Coordinates of C-alpha atoms in Angstrom, one line a residue:
M1 CA 132.3 29.0 66.8
A2 CA 135.9 28.9 67.7
F3 CA 136.8 27.6 64.0
L4 CA 134.2 30.4 62.5
A5 CA 136.5 33.1 64.9
I6 CA 140.2 31.6 63.7
T7 CA 139.1 31.6 60.0
A8 CA 138.0 35.3 60.4
L9 CA 141.7 36.3 61.9
S10 CA 143.3 34.1 59.3
L11 CA 141.8 35.6 56.1
A12 CA 142.3 39.3 57.9
F13 CA 145.9 38.5 58.0
T14 CA 146.8 36.1 55.6
K15 CA 148.4 37.6 52.0
D16 CA 148.1 33.7 50.6
L17 CA 145.2 34.2 48.6
F18 CA 144.9 30.1 47.9
A19 CA 144.4 30.3 51.4
S20 CA 141.7 33.2 52.0
V21 CA 139.4 31.3 49.2
M22 CA 139.9 27.8 50.8
F23 CA 138.9 28.9 54.7
T24 CA 135.4 30.3 52.7
G25 CA 134.9 27.2 51.0
I26 CA 135.1 25.8 54.1
Y27 CA 133.1 28.1 56.1
S28 CA 130.7 27.6 53.1
L29 CA 130.4 24.2 53.6
L30 CA 129.9 24.8 57.5
S31 CA 127.1 27.1 57.1
A32 CA 125.8 24.1 54.4
A33 CA 125.9 21.8 57.8
F34 CA 124.4 24.5 60.1
F35 CA 121.2 24.6 57.8
V36 CA 120.2 20.9 57.6
L37 CA 120.7 20.7 61.2
M38 CA 118.1 23.8 61.0
D39 CA 116.0 21.6 58.9
A40 CA 116.6 24.5 55.8
V41 CA 118.2 21.7 53.0
D42 CA 117.0 23.5 50.7
V43 CA 119.4 26.5 51.8
A44 CA 121.8 24.1 52.9
F45 CA 121.5 22.5 49.2
T46 CA 122.0 25.9 47.8
E47 CA 125.3 27.1 49.9
A48 CA 126.5 23.8 49.3
A49 CA 126.2 23.6 45.0
V50 CA 127.1 27.7 44.8
G51 CA 129.2 28.6 48.0
A52 CA 131.2 25.5 48.6
G53 CA 131.2 24.4 45.2
I54 CA 131.1 26.7 42.1
S55 CA 132.1 30.1 44.0
T56 CA 135.4 28.3 45.3
I57 CA 136.3 27.0 41.5
L58 CA 135.5 30.6 40.1
M59 CA 137.8 32.4 42.7
L60 CA 140.4 29.8 42.3
T61 CA 140.3 30.3 38.2
T62 CA 140.5 34.2 39.1
I63 CA 143.6 33.5 41.3
T64 CA 145.1 32.1 38.6
M65 CA 145.0 35.5 36.9
T66 CA 145.9 37.1 38.9
G67 CA 148.6 35.4 41.2
R68 CA 148.7 33.8 44.4
Y69 CA 150.1 36.4 46.9
E70 CA 148.5 39.7 47.8
N71 CA 150.7 42.4 46.9
N72 CA 152.5 44.7 49.5
K73 CA 150.5 47.4 50.7
K74 CA 151.1 50.9 49.9
Y75 CA 149.1 52.2 52.9
H76 CA 148.0 51.4 56.6
P77 CA 144.1 50.4 56.1
K78 CA 143.7 52.2 59.9
I79 CA 140.5 54.2 58.7
A80 CA 138.9 51.1 57.2
L81 CA 139.4 49.3 59.8
T82 CA 138.1 51.7 62.6
V83 CA 134.9 52.0 60.3
V84 CA 135.1 47.8 60.2
V85 CA 135.3 47.7 64.0
I86 CA 132.6 50.8 64.9
T87 CA 130.2 49.0 62.5
G88 CA 130.5 45.8 63.9
I89 CA 130.1 47.2 67.5
M90 CA 126.8 48.7 66.2
L91 CA 125.3 45.5 64.5
I92 CA 126.2 43.6 67.9
F93 CA 124.4 46.7 69.9
G94 CA 121.1 46.1 67.5
T95 CA 121.1 42.2 68.4
V96 CA 120.5 43.1 72.1
D97 CA 116.5 44.4 70.4
M98 CA 116.1 41.4 68.2
P99 CA 113.8 38.7 69.4
A100 CA 114.9 35.6 71.3
F101 CA 116.4 32.5 69.1
G102 CA 113.3 30.5 67.8
S103 CA 110.6 32.7 69.3
D104 CA 107.7 32.2 68.1
T105 CA 106.6 35.9 68.5
A106 CA 109.5 37.0 66.5
P107 CA 108.4 39.2 63.6
A108 CA 109.4 36.7 60.7
Q109 CA 106.7 34.3 62.5
V110 CA 103.9 36.4 62.7
H111 CA 104.0 38.0 59.4
V112 CA 103.7 35.7 56.1
A113 CA 105.4 32.7 57.3
P114 CA 102.0 31.5 58.9
Y115 CA 99.7 32.3 55.9
Y116 CA 102.6 30.3 53.4
I117 CA 103.0 27.3 55.8
M118 CA 99.2 27.1 56.4
Q119 CA 97.8 28.3 52.8
S120 CA 100.2 26.8 50.1
G121 CA 98.5 23.4 50.2
E122 CA 95.4 24.9 49.0
D123 CA 96.8 27.8 46.8
I124 CA 100.0 25.9 45.2
D125 CA 99.3 22.0 46.2
I126 CA 103.2 21.0 46.0
P127 CA 104.8 19.2 49.1
N128 CA 107.6 21.2 48.9
I129 CA 106.6 24.7 50.5
V130 CA 110.0 26.3 49.6
T131 CA 109.4 25.7 45.8
S132 CA 105.7 27.4 46.5
V133 CA 107.4 31.0 48.0
L134 CA 110.2 31.6 45.7
A135 CA 108.8 30.0 42.7
S136 CA 104.9 31.5 43.4
Y137 CA 104.7 33.9 46.4
R138 CA 107.6 35.7 45.8
G139 CA 108.3 34.9 42.1
F140 CA 109.1 39.0 41.3
D141 CA 112.0 37.9 44.1
T142 CA 113.2 35.3 42.3
F143 CA 113.2 36.6 39.1
G144 CA 115.3 39.6 40.1
E145 CA 118.0 36.9 41.1
V146 CA 117.8 35.7 38.0
V147 CA 118.3 39.1 36.5
V148 CA 121.1 39.9 38.7
V149 CA 123.2 36.1 37.7
F150 CA 122.3 37.3 33.9
T151 CA 123.5 40.9 34.3
A152 CA 126.9 39.4 36.4
L153 CA 127.6 37.5 32.9
V154 CA 126.9 40.6 30.6
G155 CA 129.4 42.4 32.7
V156 CA 132.2 39.3 32.8
L157 CA 131.6 38.7 28.7
G158 CA 132.4 42.9 29.1
L159 CA 135.2 43.0 30.7
L160 CA 136.8 39.8 29.6
E161 CA 135.8 39.0 26.1
F162 CA 134.3 41.7 24.4
S163 CA 137.3 43.9 25.0
R164 CA 139.0 41.5 23.0
K165 CA 138.4 39.4 19.8
E166 CA 137.9 36.2 19.3
S167 CA 141.0 35.5 17.8
E168 CA 143.1 37.3 20.6
L169 CA 141.6 35.0 23.4
G170 CA 144.1 31.9 23.9
N171 CA 142.6 28.1 25.4
A172 CA 144.0 27.0 28.7
P173 CA 145.7 23.6 29.0
A174 CA 143.8 21.4 30.9
P175 CA 145.1 21.5 34.6
M176 CA 144.7 17.8 35.1
S177 CA 145.2 16.2 31.3
Q178 CA 148.1 13.9 32.8
H179 CA 145.3 11.9 35.4
K180 CA 144.1 9.4 33.2
V181 CA 142.4 7.5 36.3
L182 CA 140.9 11.1 36.8
R183 CA 139.9 11.3 33.2
I184 CA 138.9 7.8 33.2
V185 CA 136.3 8.4 36.0
S186 CA 135.2 11.9 34.9
K187 CA 133.8 10.1 31.9
I188 CA 131.4 8.0 34.4
L189 CA 130.7 10.1 36.6
I190 CA 129.7 13.4 34.0
P191 CA 126.8 11.7 32.5
A192 CA 125.6 10.6 36.4
I193 CA 126.2 14.1 37.6
M194 CA 123.8 15.9 34.8
L195 CA 121.2 13.4 35.4
F196 CA 121.2 14.2 38.9
A197 CA 120.9 17.7 37.8
L198 CA 118.1 17.1 35.6
Y199 CA 116.7 15.2 38.6
V200 CA 117.4 18.3 40.6
Q201 CA 115.4 20.6 38.4
F202 CA 112.4 18.5 37.8
H203 CA 111.8 17.2 40.9
G204 CA 111.9 20.4 43.4
E205 CA 108.1 20.7 43.7
Y206 CA 108.8 17.6 45.6
S207 CA 111.8 17.7 47.0
P208 CA 114.9 20.0 47.7
G209 CA 116.1 21.5 44.5
G210 CA 115.0 23.9 42.1
G211 CA 116.3 26.0 38.9
F212 CA 119.4 27.0 40.9
Q213 CA 120.5 24.1 42.2
A214 CA 120.2 22.1 39.0
G215 CA 121.8 24.6 37.4
V216 CA 125.1 24.9 39.4
I217 CA 125.0 20.8 39.9
F218 CA 124.9 20.9 35.2
A219 CA 127.3 23.7 35.4
S220 CA 129.6 21.7 37.3
S221 CA 129.8 19.3 34.9
I222 CA 130.6 21.1 32.1
I223 CA 133.6 22.7 34.5
L224 CA 134.9 19.5 35.5
Y225 CA 135.2 18.1 31.6
A226 CA 137.0 21.4 30.6
M227 CA 139.6 21.0 33.6
L228 CA 140.5 17.3 32.5
F229 CA 140.2 17.5 29.0
G230 CA 141.3 21.4 28.4
V231 CA 139.2 24.4 27.7
E232 CA 139.2 23.8 23.9
Q233 CA 137.6 20.2 24.1
A234 CA 134.9 21.4 26.1
S235 CA 134.5 24.7 23.5
K236 CA 133.5 22.2 20.9
A237 CA 131.3 20.4 23.1
V238 CA 129.3 23.5 24.1
S239 CA 129.1 26.2 21.7
M240 CA 129.8 29.2 23.1
P241 CA 127.5 31.6 20.5
V242 CA 125.1 29.0 21.4
T243 CA 125.2 29.4 25.5
K244 CA 125.6 33.3 25.5
V245 CA 121.6 32.8 23.0
L246 CA 120.4 30.0 26.4
A247 CA 121.4 32.6 29.1
A248 CA 119.7 35.3 27.5
L249 CA 116.5 32.5 26.7
G250 CA 116.5 31.4 30.3
V251 CA 115.5 34.9 31.3
L252 CA 112.9 35.6 28.6
I253 CA 111.4 32.3 29.4
Y254 CA 110.8 33.6 33.1
G255 CA 109.4 37.2 32.1
S256 CA 107.5 35.7 29.2
V257 CA 105.5 33.4 32.0
G258 CA 104.6 37.1 33.6
V259 CA 103.6 38.4 30.3
V260 CA 101.5 35.3 29.4
S261 CA 100.1 35.9 32.5
M262 CA 98.6 39.2 31.8
L263 CA 97.3 38.8 28.7
N264 CA 95.4 36.2 29.9
G265 CA 93.5 38.7 32.5
G266 CA 95.8 38.3 35.4
N267 CA 98.8 40.3 37.3
F268 CA 102.2 39.7 36.3
L269 CA 102.9 35.6 37.2
N270 CA 99.9 35.2 37.9
Y271 CA 99.9 31.6 37.4
S272 CA 96.6 30.4 38.3
V273 CA 95.6 32.1 35.1
L274 CA 97.4 30.1 33.0
A275 CA 95.3 26.9 32.8
E276 CA 91.7 26.5 33.8
N277 CA 92.0 25.4 37.0
D278 CA 94.2 27.6 39.1
I279 CA 96.3 24.7 40.8
T280 CA 96.9 23.1 37.4
G281 CA 98.1 26.8 36.5
Q282 CA 100.1 27.0 39.3
H283 CA 101.7 23.6 38.6
V284 CA 102.7 25.1 34.8
G285 CA 104.0 28.2 35.5
I286 CA 106.3 27.2 38.5
I287 CA 108.0 24.2 35.8
I288 CA 108.2 26.9 33.1
I289 CA 110.1 29.4 35.4
E290 CA 111.8 27.1 36.9
L291 CA 113.4 25.7 33.5
G292 CA 114.5 29.6 32.8
V293 CA 116.2 29.7 36.0
G294 CA 118.0 26.7 35.5
I295 CA 118.9 27.8 32.1
T296 CA 120.3 30.7 32.5
V297 CA 122.1 29.7 36.1
A298 CA 123.5 26.7 34.3
T299 CA 125.0 28.6 30.9
A300 CA 126.1 31.4 33.0
M301 CA 128.5 29.5 35.5
I302 CA 129.7 27.7 32.3
L303 CA 130.5 30.8 30.0
I304 CA 131.9 32.5 33.3
F305 CA 134.0 29.6 33.8
L306 CA 135.4 29.1 29.8
T307 CA 136.0 32.9 29.6
F308 CA 138.1 33.1 33.1
A309 CA 139.8 30.2 31.5
R310 CA 140.7 31.3 28.0
R311 CA 142.2 34.6 29.3
I312 CA 144.4 32.4 31.6
G313 CA 145.1 30.5 28.6
K314 CA 145.9 33.5 26.5
N315 CA 148.0 35.2 29.3
S316 CA 150.0 31.6 29.4
E317 CA 150.7 32.2 25.9
E318 CA 152.2 35.7 26.1
T319 CA 154.3 34.7 29.0
A320 CA 155.7 32.5 27.1

């Protein structure tokens, strides 16, 4: 807790954006460790991959475009600070009425959680209850999250790429292209990372993992390749137009499962009607929608990074 307090104070007063990003990455990594201690391995997996991993890389890429240090403030944020302090006090006061940590009478323990735990095996019959909840019981929520990721991608492309012609975009040099050892080792690691991503994708029903984690892991292998060999080489290996189509295809796959469920006489995203046996239908539906999630997340992360990197390359050419 002392470290978290120091981190919060450092982020509040530092003008070094690089330090802020690194503190945020460390905070995410510690949060993942806390989740592991609380037996929330799936959440820890996601936090480590997304929070400490891909988010840190994207923010560092952004700093490359904007500069490392924050500009001098032209105003005193006293009003904003007052609002934050008052809000913080109200939130702390609100915790007084919350149930004790771990209490078995807490609303979270007596609402739908017992049903998920007790009936997941009978309704869906997969070992990983987290996958049952996210992919089946709460399929609407997960579909919304995938749409949000796709929408964020469209926003980034609209701001950074569609605003300029293809010929006006540059190719950022590989920041670690001179490190021959790293390049050689990466040729060994990148295939292994991709293979692990596929394992996480298709083994999420039986162990921690799923489409979100697999998509981020797969994207990290492409991003690592771009950082070591350059964006131009990465763009040759990963076609940008095809990747854009795949990003939309992942959302379409997810939504199509719901449409097919309705055509078969069930509710939207009710996988039980996808096969003659309810359990088989659940398995088929979960595998397909997780595939859609993985495709959209992976392609979105790849496109966002490559778009930022190409804009950095253009800025570098203009500066030179």
